[in-house]
Amino acid sequence: MSELKTIKGGTIKVVTSDPSTFYEGQVWYNITTSKLRLGSLASPDYSSGTWSIGGNTNSAYSEMSSTKYDTDDQMTRSQGTTAGNSETYNGTSWSTIPVGTFGSGYGAGMGTKDDYTYANGQGSTTGASTWNGASWSSAPNPNNARYDVASAGVSSTDGLIFGGNYYPPSTQQNHTEIYNGTTWTELNNMNTATRTYDGFGTSSSAISPTRGEPAQTLCESWNGTSWTAVSVLNTAINQAAGSGSSNADTLVFGGTDIASARIANTQSWDGVGWTNKNDLNAIISNHSASNNGTSSALSFLGFNGSTNPLSTEEWSGTGSITRTITTT
């Protein structure tokens, strides 16, 4: 078997903390975490970054649904607690768009700024509506009535909804459904029934970390077939928001902790573990989020304990990627 010294001309470096800069393919052993690490410069992700203030929304709401897989410049399609309220963001300012054919808050959204489906919502409804960039049209109803439901998906015809709550009586859900633009199909249930609030990724690679109630550290990962419990969050949260492109690339922020206090914490997930990152500028819960690939995210609206602020925060995540190497 070839040794690293023969291939790279050197032995593995032992460090007490991960280096801030490294070359492509560099390997080191972190004695503090007892992990063998691999560095990659391939693309930026959420491994570092900061929050900055963006443009205000036109109306104040909480529990808005938003796009899950934007590939344009932080565009967001939202539908709120008041039927049919929708706004879009161009990276600087928000503007209103036509209302949907189905409007109910606390639902789930999937897709991009011009290709978006919204489903379920307040009153444990089963309605759905699709936006094509110019107008809304009715979409087939999901199989299960619920609200506070999470979603993931790249388009209006390729998405996943999961978890949530049904009322009356209040009953947390574990149902998973996939949508192909024509029909909703039941898939394997989540391991733990819960209000999910938010989810991220695609229909074949998703994650559910913003769960409750009460606030939890529980996190489940979806591989296209089934859900698996993965490493717990550093801080128990619920009513939080987040952003991510897959079940190995996720950022969660804000929410309430186990004492029901609103927080500004930011945590990132790389498929192996959770890492604390720079906080939001303001505490917030019941807020919404949207993402732009793997380098930026958006946090907007919500409740700060006294009011529903109009403010928007923008995350700029840059830096190199480090992965933990599993050996046998």
mmCIF file of C-alpha atoms in Angstrom:
data_model
loop_
_atom_site.group_PDB
_atom_site.id
_atom_site.type_symbol
_atom_site.label_atom_id
_atom_site.label_comp_id
_atom_site.label_asym_id
_atom_site.label_seq_id
_atom_site.Cartn_x
_atom_site.Cartn_y
_atom_site.Cartn_z
ATOM 1 C CA MET A 1 0.000 0.000 0.000
ATOM 2 C CA SER A 2 1.318 3.458 -0.900
ATOM 3 C CA GLU A 3 2.087 5.834 1.965
ATOM 4 C CA LEU A 4 1.225 9.542 2.024
ATOM 5 C CA LYS A 5 4.921 10.339 2.445
ATOM 6 C CA THR A 6 5.696 8.542 -0.826
ATOM 7 C CA ILE A 7 2.840 10.269 -2.691
ATOM 8 C CA LYS A 8 3.114 13.795 -1.255
ATOM 9 C CA GLY A 9 6.690 13.776 -0.017
ATOM 10 C CA GLY A 10 5.830 14.377 3.627
ATOM 11 C CA THR A 11 4.182 12.933 6.705
ATOM 12 C CA ILE A 12 0.813 13.946 8.148
ATOM 13 C CA LYS A 13 1.097 17.103 10.231
ATOM 14 C CA VAL A 14 -0.248 17.003 13.774
ATOM 15 C CA VAL A 15 -2.018 20.212 14.900
ATOM 16 C CA THR A 16 -4.085 21.444 17.846
ATOM 17 C CA SER A 17 -6.534 23.375 15.626
ATOM 18 C CA ASP A 18 -7.481 23.270 11.945
ATOM 19 C CA PRO A 19 -5.345 25.655 9.827
ATOM 20 C CA SER A 20 -7.052 28.701 8.271
ATOM 21 C CA THR A 21 -5.205 28.222 4.959
ATOM 22 C CA PHE A 22 -4.035 25.046 3.250
ATOM 23 C CA TYR A 23 -3.362 23.558 -0.198
ATOM 24 C CA GLU A 24 -5.738 21.321 -2.143
ATOM 25 C CA GLY A 25 -5.693 17.796 -0.716
ATOM 26 C CA GLN A 26 -3.667 18.670 2.377
ATOM 27 C CA VAL A 27 -4.178 16.203 5.236
ATOM 28 C CA TRP A 28 -3.598 16.847 8.942
ATOM 29 C CA TYR A 29 -4.487 15.265 12.269
ATOM 30 C CA ASN A 30 -6.235 17.444 14.858
ATOM 31 C CA ILE A 31 -5.283 16.119 18.300
ATOM 32 C CA THR A 32 -7.871 18.361 19.991
ATOM 33 C CA THR A 33 -10.797 16.771 18.143
ATOM 34 C CA SER A 34 -9.012 13.446 17.470
ATOM 35 C CA LYS A 35 -9.965 13.703 13.792
ATOM 36 C CA LEU A 36 -8.038 13.231 10.559
ATOM 37 C CA ARG A 37 -8.910 16.153 8.267
ATOM 38 C CA LEU A 38 -8.748 16.798 4.505
ATOM 39 C CA GLY A 39 -8.685 20.304 2.997
ATOM 40 C CA SER A 40 -10.324 21.224 -0.313
ATOM 41 C CA LEU A 41 -10.315 24.516 -2.204
ATOM 42 C CA ALA A 42 -12.912 23.324 -4.708
ATOM 43 C CA SER A 43 -15.721 25.705 -3.757
ATOM 44 C CA PRO A 44 -16.833 28.007 -0.948
ATOM 45 C CA ASP A 45 -19.413 26.868 1.552
ATOM 46 C CA TYR A 46 -20.769 27.864 4.935
ATOM 47 C CA SER A 47 -17.474 27.157 6.710
ATOM 48 C CA SER A 48 -16.975 30.869 7.416
ATOM 49 C CA GLY A 49 -18.928 34.034 6.813
ATOM 50 C CA THR A 50 -20.747 37.020 8.270
ATOM 51 C CA TRP A 51 -24.210 38.557 8.369
ATOM 52 C CA SER A 52 -24.935 42.007 6.907
ATOM 53 C CA ILE A 53 -28.109 44.116 6.747
ATOM 54 C CA GLY A 54 -30.185 43.974 3.557
ATOM 55 C CA GLY A 55 -33.337 45.700 2.322
ATOM 56 C CA ASN A 56 -36.559 45.827 4.351
ATOM 57 C CA THR A 57 -39.654 43.907 3.351
ATOM 58 C CA ASN A 58 -42.787 45.882 2.504
ATOM 59 C CA SER A 59 -44.995 44.131 5.068
ATOM 60 C CA ALA A 60 -44.345 42.597 8.483
ATOM 61 C CA TYR A 61 -45.209 38.926 8.941
ATOM 62 C CA SER A 62 -43.895 35.774 10.557
ATOM 63 C CA GLU A 63 -43.905 32.126 9.459
ATOM 64 C CA MET A 64 -43.511 33.009 5.777
ATOM 65 C CA SER A 65 -42.656 30.220 3.326
ATOM 66 C CA SER A 66 -39.830 30.774 0.850
ATOM 67 C CA THR A 67 -37.952 29.257 -2.065
ATOM 68 C CA LYS A 68 -35.681 26.377 -1.132
ATOM 69 C CA TYR A 69 -33.166 26.185 -3.968
ATOM 70 C CA ASP A 70 -32.568 29.548 -5.588
ATOM 71 C CA THR A 71 -29.802 29.647 -8.169
ATOM 72 C CA ASP A 72 -30.303 33.328 -9.006
ATOM 73 C CA ASP A 73 -29.222 36.305 -6.911
ATOM 74 C CA GLN A 74 -31.059 35.743 -3.637
ATOM 75 C CA MET A 75 -34.541 35.894 -5.114
ATOM 76 C CA THR A 76 -37.282 34.771 -2.761
ATOM 77 C CA ARG A 77 -40.905 33.876 -3.291
ATOM 78 C CA SER A 78 -42.945 33.977 -0.091
ATOM 79 C CA GLN A 79 -46.460 33.339 1.061
ATOM 80 C CA GLY A 80 -47.435 34.388 4.559
ATOM 81 C CA THR A 81 -49.835 33.972 7.405
ATOM 82 C CA THR A 82 -52.323 36.247 5.689
ATOM 83 C CA ALA A 83 -53.636 34.516 2.577
ATOM 84 C CA GLY A 84 -51.825 35.381 -0.628
ATOM 85 C CA ASN A 85 -49.143 37.823 0.583
ATOM 86 C CA SER A 86 -46.096 37.374 -1.654
ATOM 87 C CA GLU A 87 -42.870 39.346 -2.170
ATOM 88 C CA THR A 88 -39.635 38.847 -4.102
ATOM 89 C CA TYR A 89 -36.094 40.052 -3.360
ATOM 90 C CA ASN A 90 -33.530 41.179 -5.952
ATOM 91 C CA GLY A 91 -30.538 41.352 -3.634
ATOM 92 C CA THR A 92 -31.263 44.972 -2.671
ATOM 93 C CA SER A 93 -34.990 45.523 -2.217
ATOM 94 C CA TRP A 94 -38.292 43.685 -1.903
ATOM 95 C CA SER A 95 -41.257 44.083 -4.255
ATOM 96 C CA THR A 96 -44.751 42.636 -4.095
ATOM 97 C CA ILE A 97 -46.027 40.106 -6.620
ATOM 98 C CA PRO A 98 -49.544 38.801 -7.375
ATOM 99 C CA VAL A 99 -51.269 36.692 -4.732
ATOM 100 C CA GLY A 100 -51.553 32.932 -5.065
ATOM 101 C CA THR A 101 -54.594 30.864 -5.976
ATOM 102 C CA PHE A 102 -54.137 29.128 -2.648
ATOM 103 C CA GLY A 103 -53.086 31.237 0.320
ATOM 104 C CA SER A 104 -52.489 29.976 3.827
ATOM 105 C CA GLY A 105 -49.533 30.564 6.129
ATOM 106 C CA TYR A 106 -47.331 28.041 7.952
ATOM 107 C CA GLY A 107 -46.983 25.965 4.783
ATOM 108 C CA ALA A 108 -44.032 24.680 2.727
ATOM 109 C CA GLY A 109 -42.367 26.053 -0.392
ATOM 110 C CA MET A 110 -40.085 24.436 -2.976
ATOM 111 C CA GLY A 111 -38.333 25.675 -6.088
ATOM 112 C CA THR A 112 -36.817 28.937 -7.332
ATOM 113 C CA LYS A 113 -37.873 32.531 -7.908
ATOM 114 C CA ASP A 114 -39.705 31.750 -11.164
ATOM 115 C CA ASP A 115 -40.568 28.111 -10.567
ATOM 116 C CA TYR A 116 -42.168 27.618 -7.175
ATOM 117 C CA THR A 117 -44.828 25.457 -5.481
ATOM 118 C CA TYR A 118 -46.423 26.245 -2.102
ATOM 119 C CA ALA A 119 -48.383 23.568 -0.204
ATOM 120 C CA ASN A 120 -50.248 22.865 3.051
ATOM 121 C CA GLY A 121 -50.608 25.520 5.749
ATOM 122 C CA GLN A 122 -52.698 27.101 8.473
ATOM 123 C CA GLY A 123 -55.845 25.207 9.404
ATOM 124 C CA SER A 124 -54.133 21.904 8.508
ATOM 125 C CA THR A 125 -55.018 22.336 4.844
ATOM 126 C CA THR A 126 -54.043 20.233 1.834
ATOM 127 C CA GLY A 127 -54.101 23.006 -0.788
ATOM 128 C CA ALA A 128 -51.252 23.873 -3.178
ATOM 129 C CA SER A 129 -50.368 26.596 -5.680
ATOM 130 C CA THR A 130 -47.612 27.037 -8.303
ATOM 131 C CA TRP A 131 -45.856 30.261 -9.452
ATOM 132 C CA ASN A 132 -44.222 30.462 -12.916
ATOM 133 C CA GLY A 133 -42.622 33.887 -12.565
ATOM 134 C CA ALA A 134 -45.706 35.754 -13.807
ATOM 135 C CA SER A 135 -48.820 34.163 -12.340
ATOM 136 C CA TRP A 136 -50.128 31.540 -9.913
ATOM 137 C CA SER A 137 -52.097 28.416 -10.787
ATOM 138 C CA SER A 138 -53.708 25.674 -8.735
ATOM 139 C CA ALA A 139 -51.644 22.554 -8.070
ATOM 140 C CA PRO A 140 -52.675 19.046 -6.924
ATOM 141 C CA ASN A 141 -53.282 18.671 -3.204
ATOM 142 C CA PRO A 142 -50.831 16.779 -0.959
ATOM 143 C CA ASN A 143 -52.099 13.597 0.680
ATOM 144 C CA ASN A 144 -51.751 14.792 4.280
ATOM 145 C CA ALA A 145 -53.274 17.869 5.899
ATOM 146 C CA ARG A 146 -50.774 19.732 8.152
ATOM 147 C CA TYR A 147 -49.005 23.016 8.909
ATOM 148 C CA ASP A 148 -45.543 23.973 10.249
ATOM 149 C CA VAL A 149 -44.353 21.586 7.559
ATOM 150 C CA ALA A 150 -40.838 21.541 6.069
ATOM 151 C CA SER A 151 -39.711 21.171 2.484
ATOM 152 C CA ALA A 152 -36.769 20.752 0.128
ATOM 153 C CA GLY A 153 -36.604 20.867 -3.645
ATOM 154 C CA VAL A 154 -35.025 22.413 -6.733
ATOM 155 C CA SER A 155 -38.178 23.300 -8.686
ATOM 156 C CA SER A 156 -41.968 23.514 -8.577
ATOM 157 C CA THR A 157 -42.147 19.928 -9.911
ATOM 158 C CA ASP A 158 -39.356 18.301 -7.919
ATOM 159 C CA GLY A 159 -39.713 18.655 -4.176
ATOM 160 C CA LEU A 160 -40.216 17.005 -0.833
ATOM 161 C CA ILE A 161 -42.406 17.935 2.158
ATOM 162 C CA PHE A 162 -42.045 16.341 5.591
ATOM 163 C CA GLY A 163 -43.042 16.524 9.241
ATOM 164 C CA GLY A 164 -45.373 19.223 10.509
ATOM 165 C CA ASN A 165 -48.361 19.374 12.803
ATOM 166 C CA TYR A 166 -52.068 18.586 12.478
ATOM 167 C CA TYR A 167 -54.845 20.343 14.405
ATOM 168 C CA PRO A 168 -57.302 19.517 15.956
ATOM 169 C CA PRO A 169 -56.153 17.873 18.100
ATOM 170 C CA SER A 170 -52.543 19.026 17.977
ATOM 171 C CA THR A 171 -50.613 16.043 16.622
ATOM 172 C CA GLN A 172 -47.031 16.207 15.344
ATOM 173 C CA GLN A 173 -46.483 14.451 12.022
ATOM 174 C CA ASN A 174 -43.789 12.229 10.433
ATOM 175 C CA HIS A 175 -45.198 11.932 6.887
ATOM 176 C CA THR A 176 -42.901 12.403 3.874
ATOM 177 C CA GLU A 177 -44.291 13.179 0.414
ATOM 178 C CA ILE A 178 -42.550 13.806 -2.922
ATOM 179 C CA TYR A 179 -44.062 15.924 -5.717
ATOM 180 C CA ASN A 180 -43.322 15.480 -9.452
ATOM 181 C CA GLY A 181 -45.568 18.236 -10.803
ATOM 182 C CA THR A 182 -48.503 15.885 -11.265
ATOM 183 C CA THR A 183 -48.920 13.795 -8.147
ATOM 184 C CA TRP A 184 -47.844 13.628 -4.503
ATOM 185 C CA THR A 185 -46.465 10.233 -3.435
ATOM 186 C CA GLU A 186 -45.990 8.957 0.123
ATOM 187 C CA LEU A 187 -42.424 7.886 0.978
ATOM 188 C CA ASN A 188 -40.800 6.497 4.130
ATOM 189 C CA ASN A 189 -41.741 8.414 7.266
ATOM 190 C CA MET A 190 -39.353 10.389 9.443
ATOM 191 C CA ASN A 191 -38.092 8.502 12.506
ATOM 192 C CA THR A 192 -39.549 11.066 14.909
ATOM 193 C CA ALA A 193 -42.825 12.915 14.384
ATOM 194 C CA THR A 194 -42.294 16.641 14.907
ATOM 195 C CA ARG A 195 -43.150 20.135 13.820
ATOM 196 C CA THR A 196 -40.350 20.716 11.341
ATOM 197 C CA TYR A 197 -40.612 24.465 10.576
ATOM 198 C CA ASP A 198 -37.918 24.346 7.898
ATOM 199 C CA GLY A 199 -35.915 21.920 5.770
ATOM 200 C CA PHE A 200 -33.223 22.220 3.121
ATOM 201 C CA GLY A 201 -31.702 20.431 0.143
ATOM 202 C CA THR A 202 -33.231 18.466 -2.705
ATOM 203 C CA SER A 203 -35.776 15.684 -3.051
ATOM 204 C CA SER A 204 -32.923 13.151 -2.925
ATOM 205 C CA SER A 205 -30.635 14.843 -0.383
ATOM 206 C CA ALA A 206 -32.368 16.785 2.383
ATOM 207 C CA ILE A 207 -31.968 17.604 6.054
ATOM 208 C CA SER A 208 -34.331 18.510 8.905
ATOM 209 C CA PRO A 209 -32.606 20.311 11.800
ATOM 210 C CA THR A 210 -34.993 23.098 12.913
ATOM 211 C CA ARG A 211 -37.387 21.002 14.955
ATOM 212 C CA GLY A 212 -39.662 21.165 17.995
ATOM 213 C CA GLU A 213 -41.584 21.402 20.179
ATOM 214 C CA PRO A 214 -39.993 21.902 22.642
ATOM 215 C CA ALA A 215 -36.612 23.060 21.311
ATOM 216 C CA GLN A 216 -34.532 20.086 20.198
ATOM 217 C CA THR A 217 -31.031 19.182 19.051
ATOM 218 C CA LEU A 218 -32.439 16.306 17.013
ATOM 219 C CA CYS A 219 -31.540 16.250 13.315
ATOM 220 C CA GLU A 220 -32.483 13.805 10.544
ATOM 221 C CA SER A 221 -30.937 13.356 7.091
ATOM 222 C CA TRP A 222 -32.745 12.144 3.932
ATOM 223 C CA ASN A 223 -30.896 10.167 1.208
ATOM 224 C CA GLY A 224 -33.729 9.855 -1.290
ATOM 225 C CA THR A 225 -35.072 6.681 0.297
ATOM 226 C CA SER A 226 -35.092 6.963 4.066
ATOM 227 C CA TRP A 227 -34.412 9.229 7.055
ATOM 228 C CA THR A 228 -31.445 8.708 9.390
ATOM 229 C CA ALA A 229 -30.747 10.429 12.698
ATOM 230 C CA VAL A 230 -27.386 12.262 12.508
ATOM 231 C CA SER A 231 -25.206 14.289 14.894
ATOM 232 C CA VAL A 232 -27.232 16.576 17.130
ATOM 233 C CA LEU A 233 -26.983 20.369 16.972
ATOM 234 C CA ASN A 234 -24.741 22.254 19.389
ATOM 235 C CA THR A 235 -27.716 24.318 20.620
ATOM 236 C CA ALA A 236 -31.287 23.075 20.988
ATOM 237 C CA ILE A 237 -33.590 25.193 18.789
ATOM 238 C CA ASN A 238 -37.064 25.449 17.401
ATOM 239 C CA GLN A 239 -38.876 28.071 15.311
ATOM 240 C CA ALA A 240 -35.542 28.630 13.547
ATOM 241 C CA ALA A 241 -34.730 29.086 9.869
ATOM 242 C CA GLY A 242 -31.888 27.892 7.675
ATOM 243 C CA SER A 243 -30.395 27.392 4.264
ATOM 244 C CA GLY A 244 -28.635 24.567 2.470
ATOM 245 C CA SER A 245 -28.071 22.777 -0.810
ATOM 246 C CA SER A 246 -27.909 19.162 0.413
ATOM 247 C CA ASN A 247 -27.869 16.917 3.478
ATOM 248 C CA ALA A 248 -24.140 17.704 3.863
ATOM 249 C CA ASP A 249 -24.215 21.471 3.418
ATOM 250 C CA THR A 250 -26.519 23.397 5.742
ATOM 251 C CA LEU A 251 -26.727 26.551 7.834
ATOM 252 C CA VAL A 252 -29.327 27.155 10.606
ATOM 253 C CA PHE A 253 -29.836 30.407 12.497
ATOM 254 C CA GLY A 254 -32.024 32.171 15.013
ATOM 255 C CA GLY A 255 -35.039 30.569 16.682
ATOM 256 C CA THR A 256 -35.778 29.919 20.339
ATOM 257 C CA ASP A 257 -33.742 27.829 22.765
ATOM 258 C CA ILE A 258 -34.816 25.322 25.398
ATOM 259 C CA ALA A 259 -35.771 28.207 27.743
ATOM 260 C CA SER A 260 -37.955 29.730 24.966
ATOM 261 C CA ALA A 261 -35.538 32.684 24.673
ATOM 262 C CA ARG A 262 -34.990 34.073 21.183
ATOM 263 C CA ILE A 263 -31.428 33.688 19.937
ATOM 264 C CA ALA A 264 -29.157 34.840 17.105
ATOM 265 C CA ASN A 265 -26.987 31.712 16.958
ATOM 266 C CA THR A 266 -25.701 30.402 13.628
ATOM 267 C CA GLN A 267 -24.642 26.755 13.213
ATOM 268 C CA SER A 268 -23.264 25.011 10.116
ATOM 269 C CA TRP A 269 -23.384 21.338 9.122
ATOM 270 C CA ASP A 270 -20.861 19.666 6.783
ATOM 271 C CA GLY A 271 -22.311 16.166 6.802
ATOM 272 C CA VAL A 272 -20.178 15.148 9.794
ATOM 273 C CA GLY A 273 -20.746 17.637 12.606
ATOM 274 C CA TRP A 274 -22.150 21.013 13.625
ATOM 275 C CA THR A 275 -19.966 24.109 14.048
ATOM 276 C CA ASN A 276 -20.913 27.437 15.637
ATOM 277 C CA LYS A 277 -20.524 30.420 13.302
ATOM 278 C CA ASN A 278 -21.014 34.203 13.484
ATOM 279 C CA ASP A 279 -24.378 35.218 14.971
ATOM 280 C CA LEU A 280 -27.143 37.143 13.281
ATOM 281 C CA ASN A 281 -27.128 40.869 14.043
ATOM 282 C CA ALA A 282 -30.438 40.570 15.902
ATOM 283 C CA ILE A 283 -32.312 37.883 17.821
ATOM 284 C CA ILE A 284 -35.250 36.473 15.858
ATOM 285 C CA SER A 285 -37.627 33.503 15.705
ATOM 286 C CA ASN A 286 -40.447 32.378 13.402
ATOM 287 C CA HIS A 287 -38.460 33.908 10.551
ATOM 288 C CA SER A 288 -37.885 32.783 6.980
ATOM 289 C CA ALA A 289 -34.842 32.049 4.874
ATOM 290 C CA SER A 290 -33.693 31.489 1.331
ATOM 291 C CA ASN A 291 -30.399 30.310 -0.113
ATOM 292 C CA ASN A 292 -28.278 30.881 -3.221
ATOM 293 C CA GLY A 293 -26.325 27.719 -3.906
ATOM 294 C CA THR A 294 -23.677 27.104 -1.244
ATOM 295 C CA SER A 295 -22.265 30.572 -0.623
ATOM 296 C CA SER A 296 -25.056 32.843 0.579
ATOM 297 C CA ALA A 297 -28.277 32.878 2.562
ATOM 298 C CA LEU A 298 -31.075 35.230 3.486
ATOM 299 C CA SER A 299 -32.935 35.695 6.805
ATOM 300 C CA PHE A 300 -36.054 37.863 6.860
ATOM 301 C CA LEU A 301 -39.213 38.712 8.779
ATOM 302 C CA GLY A 302 -40.127 36.796 11.953
ATOM 303 C CA PHE A 303 -40.735 37.857 15.552
ATOM 304 C CA ASN A 304 -38.202 39.431 17.942
ATOM 305 C CA GLY A 305 -40.282 39.148 21.114
ATOM 306 C CA SER A 306 -42.230 42.379 20.724
ATOM 307 C CA THR A 307 -42.697 43.130 17.019
ATOM 308 C CA ASN A 308 -42.528 41.631 13.534
ATOM 309 C CA PRO A 309 -39.515 43.484 12.068
ATOM 310 C CA LEU A 310 -39.211 44.336 8.377
ATOM 311 C CA SER A 311 -35.466 43.714 8.382
ATOM 312 C CA THR A 312 -33.492 41.355 6.162
ATOM 313 C CA GLU A 313 -30.061 39.907 6.884
ATOM 314 C CA GLU A 314 -27.714 38.485 4.241
ATOM 315 C CA TRP A 315 -25.131 35.778 4.927
ATOM 316 C CA SER A 316 -21.969 35.709 2.846
ATOM 317 C CA GLY A 317 -20.238 32.393 3.394
ATOM 318 C CA THR A 318 -16.744 32.077 1.998
ATOM 319 C CA GLY A 319 -13.691 29.989 2.677
ATOM 320 C CA SER A 320 -12.240 26.586 2.058
ATOM 321 C CA ILE A 321 -13.836 23.290 2.951
ATOM 322 C CA THR A 322 -12.482 20.789 5.453
ATOM 323 C CA ARG A 323 -13.790 17.245 5.704
ATOM 324 C CA THR A 324 -13.236 14.556 8.302
ATOM 325 C CA ILE A 325 -11.659 11.393 6.927
ATOM 326 C CA THR A 326 -13.146 8.143 8.183
ATOM 327 C CA THR A 327 -10.612 5.329 8.445
ATOM 328 C CA THR A 328 -10.964 1.631 9.097
#
